[in-house]
């Protein structure tokens, strides 16, 4: 019963989000053709804008969409956002988060699974941040940190399977940028193992 209630809540939340996203419009900028050429993708990628979202985000698996807030400034800020969101799409993070959400519904009663989902989402964002720095070089860390602060938000649990640019602990992500260390999934793996053991026993 708990799994059905949580699953129904998340499904309704997703439908509400999709209805909000439906009013978005195509987004175009002068270097769009060049950007698409440098970022090839076998799936059909759409880039749209909306005045109903406050932070950039990505949704969709087979037909992914990068949705940016209306009025997003051109230049480094746009480059950072698009690179971050494209990394989510290229790595199939949407599918990964969907599987995490399904695990959360099935094990809604297990606090270790909630912890696992939180840590996994954090690692996904840190990995994308690291990919952006590799793409633009260490000298872009300060500008990228400012972009993170620009869209700082706690994220929305109502849509945990949507990749949101400002989601997660911005302070922690900026600290990781300053150290420029590689992100490790060891802690999430350990928590996952504990969650499996707790579910079995």
GROMACS .gro file of C-alpha atoms in nm:
model
  201
    1UNK     CA    1   0.000   0.000   0.000
    2UNK     CA    2   0.282   0.239   0.085
    3UNK     CA    3   0.450   0.167  -0.249
    4UNK     CA    4   0.127   0.237  -0.437
    5UNK     CA    5   0.063   0.564  -0.253
    6UNK     CA    6   0.417   0.692  -0.310
    7UNK     CA    7   0.413   0.576  -0.673
    8UNK     CA    8   0.078   0.746  -0.738
    9UNK     CA    9   0.202   1.070  -0.581
   10UNK     CA   10   0.516   1.071  -0.796
   11UNK     CA   11   0.316   0.989  -1.109
   12UNK     CA   12   0.072   1.274  -1.048
   13UNK     CA   13   0.363   1.509  -0.978
   14UNK     CA   14   0.524   1.407  -1.307
   15UNK     CA   15   0.201   1.469  -1.499
   16UNK     CA   16   0.174   1.815  -1.340
   17UNK     CA   17   0.532   1.890  -1.443
   18UNK     CA   18   0.472   1.773  -1.800
   19UNK     CA   19   0.166   1.995  -1.821
   20UNK     CA   20   0.377   2.289  -1.708
   21UNK     CA   21   0.651   2.203  -1.958
   22UNK     CA   22   0.399   2.174  -2.244
   23UNK     CA   23   0.377   2.554  -2.269
   24UNK     CA   24   0.750   2.586  -2.344
   25UNK     CA   25   0.877   2.737  -2.669
   26UNK     CA   26   1.176   2.652  -2.892
   27UNK     CA   27   1.500   2.812  -2.781
   28UNK     CA   28   1.746   2.948  -3.036
   29UNK     CA   29   2.078   3.127  -3.002
   30UNK     CA   30   2.333   3.234  -3.265
   31UNK     CA   31   2.577   2.946  -3.207
   32UNK     CA   32   2.311   2.675  -3.196
   33UNK     CA   33   2.412   2.497  -3.518
   34UNK     CA   34   2.776   2.486  -3.410
   35UNK     CA   35   2.683   2.360  -3.062
   36UNK     CA   36   2.468   2.079  -3.201
   37UNK     CA   37   2.748   1.976  -3.436
   38UNK     CA   38   2.993   1.950  -3.146
   39UNK     CA   39   2.736   1.761  -2.935
   40UNK     CA   40   2.602   1.482  -3.159
   41UNK     CA   41   2.331   1.256  -3.020
   42UNK     CA   42   2.151   0.966  -3.185
   43UNK     CA   43   1.832   1.053  -3.000
   44UNK     CA   44   1.628   1.357  -3.106
   45UNK     CA   45   1.736   1.640  -2.875
   46UNK     CA   46   1.521   1.948  -2.829
   47UNK     CA   47   1.620   2.269  -2.652
   48UNK     CA   48   1.329   2.479  -2.530
   49UNK     CA   49   1.260   2.771  -2.298
   50UNK     CA   50   0.983   2.851  -2.053
   51UNK     CA   51   0.885   3.128  -1.813
   52UNK     CA   52   0.734   2.865  -1.583
   53UNK     CA   53   1.065   2.718  -1.468
   54UNK     CA   54   1.328   2.891  -1.256
   55UNK     CA   55   1.622   2.657  -1.317
   56UNK     CA   56   1.745   2.466  -1.624
   57UNK     CA   57   1.642   2.103  -1.632
   58UNK     CA   58   1.636   1.793  -1.849
   59UNK     CA   59   1.358   1.540  -1.897
   60UNK     CA   60   1.266   1.267  -2.141
   61UNK     CA   61   1.457   0.951  -2.233
   62UNK     CA   62   1.406   0.871  -2.602
   63UNK     CA   63   1.320   1.230  -2.695
   64UNK     CA   64   1.518   1.430  -2.439
   65UNK     CA   65   1.450   1.797  -2.379
   66UNK     CA   66   1.677   2.060  -2.227
   67UNK     CA   67   1.446   2.322  -2.079
   68UNK     CA   68   1.596   2.659  -1.983
   69UNK     CA   69   1.434   2.956  -1.809
   70UNK     CA   70   1.318   3.233  -2.036
   71UNK     CA   71   1.572   3.514  -2.049
   72UNK     CA   72   1.874   3.296  -1.980
   73UNK     CA   73   2.182   3.505  -2.056
   74UNK     CA   74   2.394   3.406  -2.354
   75UNK     CA   75   2.764   3.347  -2.303
   76UNK     CA   76   2.943   3.135  -2.038
   77UNK     CA   77   2.626   3.087  -1.832
   78UNK     CA   78   2.442   2.928  -2.123
   79UNK     CA   79   2.747   2.721  -2.219
   80UNK     CA   80   2.776   2.582  -1.866
   81UNK     CA   81   2.407   2.498  -1.843
   82UNK     CA   82   2.391   2.325  -2.181
   83UNK     CA   83   2.710   2.124  -2.119
   84UNK     CA   84   2.584   2.009  -1.779
   85UNK     CA   85   2.241   1.909  -1.906
   86UNK     CA   86   2.380   1.743  -2.219
   87UNK     CA   87   2.603   1.530  -1.996
   88UNK     CA   88   2.292   1.410  -1.812
   89UNK     CA   89   2.135   1.311  -2.143
   90UNK     CA   90   2.445   1.147  -2.289
   91UNK     CA   91   2.492   0.935  -1.976
   92UNK     CA   92   2.125   0.832  -1.955
   93UNK     CA   93   2.096   0.982  -1.607
   94UNK     CA   94   1.721   1.010  -1.654
   95UNK     CA   95   1.694   0.630  -1.678
   96UNK     CA   96   1.924   0.590  -1.380
   97UNK     CA   97   1.709   0.823  -1.170
   98UNK     CA   98   1.393   0.646  -1.284
   99UNK     CA   99   1.535   0.317  -1.156
  100UNK     CA  100   1.626   0.485  -0.828
  101UNK     CA  101   1.271   0.618  -0.800
  102UNK     CA  102   1.129   0.269  -0.859
  103UNK     CA  103   1.356   0.131  -0.586
  104UNK     CA  104   1.238   0.408  -0.356
  105UNK     CA  105   0.874   0.319  -0.420
  106UNK     CA  106   0.934  -0.050  -0.351
  107UNK     CA  107   1.136   0.016  -0.037
  108UNK     CA  108   0.964   0.332   0.085
  109UNK     CA  109   0.987   0.205   0.444
  110UNK     CA  110   1.366   0.163   0.437
  111UNK     CA  111   1.561   0.476   0.546
  112UNK     CA  112   1.879   0.337   0.390
  113UNK     CA  113   1.717   0.340   0.047
  114UNK     CA  114   1.615   0.704   0.095
  115UNK     CA  115   1.977   0.777   0.190
  116UNK     CA  116   2.100   0.582  -0.113
  117UNK     CA  117   1.879   0.784  -0.350
  118UNK     CA  118   1.998   1.111  -0.200
  119UNK     CA  119   2.366   1.015  -0.227
  120UNK     CA  120   2.324   0.878  -0.578
  121UNK     CA  121   2.158   1.201  -0.697
  122UNK     CA  122   2.439   1.399  -0.537
  123UNK     CA  123   2.703   1.189  -0.714
  124UNK     CA  124   2.525   1.230  -1.048
  125UNK     CA  125   2.536   1.609  -1.016
  126UNK     CA  126   2.899   1.610  -0.901
  127UNK     CA  127   2.996   1.389  -1.196
  128UNK     CA  128   2.828   1.628  -1.440
  129UNK     CA  129   3.001   1.924  -1.274
  130UNK     CA  130   3.334   1.749  -1.320
  131UNK     CA  131   3.254   1.683  -1.688
  132UNK     CA  132   3.187   2.054  -1.743
  133UNK     CA  133   3.522   2.148  -1.589
  134UNK     CA  134   3.701   1.890  -1.805
  135UNK     CA  135   3.529   2.040  -2.111
  136UNK     CA  136   3.612   2.406  -2.038
  137UNK     CA  137   3.931   2.364  -1.835
  138UNK     CA  138   4.023   2.438  -1.471
  139UNK     CA  139   4.021   2.812  -1.539
  140UNK     CA  140   3.641   2.792  -1.582
  141UNK     CA  141   3.582   2.679  -1.223
  142UNK     CA  142   3.513   3.028  -1.085
  143UNK     CA  143   3.265   3.115  -1.362
  144UNK     CA  144   3.094   2.778  -1.330
  145UNK     CA  145   3.063   2.823  -0.952
  146UNK     CA  146   2.891   3.156  -1.014
  147UNK     CA  147   2.652   2.985  -1.254
  148UNK     CA  148   2.568   2.728  -0.983
  149UNK     CA  149   2.498   3.007  -0.736
  150UNK     CA  150   2.280   3.181  -0.992
  151UNK     CA  151   2.044   2.882  -1.004
  152UNK     CA  152   2.080   2.765  -0.644
  153UNK     CA  153   1.775   2.569  -0.534
  154UNK     CA  154   1.698   2.274  -0.314
  155UNK     CA  155   1.538   2.090  -0.604
  156UNK     CA  156   1.195   1.936  -0.601
  157UNK     CA  157   1.120   1.600  -0.446
  158UNK     CA  158   0.796   1.602  -0.643
  159UNK     CA  159   1.004   1.521  -0.950
  160UNK     CA  160   1.317   1.332  -0.833
  161UNK     CA  161   1.366   1.179  -1.177
  162UNK     CA  162   1.409   1.518  -1.348
  163UNK     CA  163   1.766   1.645  -1.377
  164UNK     CA  164   1.770   1.998  -1.236
  165UNK     CA  165   2.078   2.216  -1.278
  166UNK     CA  166   2.071   2.374  -0.931
  167UNK     CA  167   1.962   2.065  -0.746
  168UNK     CA  168   2.162   1.935  -0.452
  169UNK     CA  169   2.400   2.105  -0.212
  170UNK     CA  170   2.552   2.391  -0.408
  171UNK     CA  171   2.803   2.451  -0.129
  172UNK     CA  172   2.924   2.093  -0.153
  173UNK     CA  173   2.940   2.107  -0.532
  174UNK     CA  174   3.143   2.429  -0.527
  175UNK     CA  175   3.379   2.277  -0.268
  176UNK     CA  176   3.430   1.980  -0.499
  177UNK     CA  177   3.505   2.219  -0.786
  178UNK     CA  178   3.764   2.397  -0.574
  179UNK     CA  179   3.938   2.069  -0.498
  180UNK     CA  180   3.880   1.948  -0.856
  181UNK     CA  181   3.884   1.589  -0.737
  182UNK     CA  182   3.724   1.296  -0.912
  183UNK     CA  183   3.384   1.188  -0.788
  184UNK     CA  184   3.371   0.846  -0.630
  185UNK     CA  185   3.062   0.627  -0.618
  186UNK     CA  186   3.205   0.416  -0.336
  187UNK     CA  187   2.985   0.563  -0.063
  188UNK     CA  188   2.668   0.523  -0.268
  189UNK     CA  189   2.768   0.165  -0.346
  190UNK     CA  190   2.822   0.092   0.021
  191UNK     CA  191   2.485   0.236   0.113
  192UNK     CA  192   2.323   0.037  -0.167
  193UNK     CA  193   2.478  -0.280  -0.028
  194UNK     CA  194   2.348  -0.201   0.319
  195UNK     CA  195   2.003  -0.129   0.177
  196UNK     CA  196   1.996  -0.463  -0.005
  197UNK     CA  197   2.105  -0.647   0.310
  198UNK     CA  198   1.839  -0.465   0.514
  199UNK     CA  199   1.573  -0.554   0.257
  200UNK     CA  200   1.673  -0.922   0.257
  201UNK     CA  201   1.703  -0.962   0.631
   0.00000   0.00000   0.00000
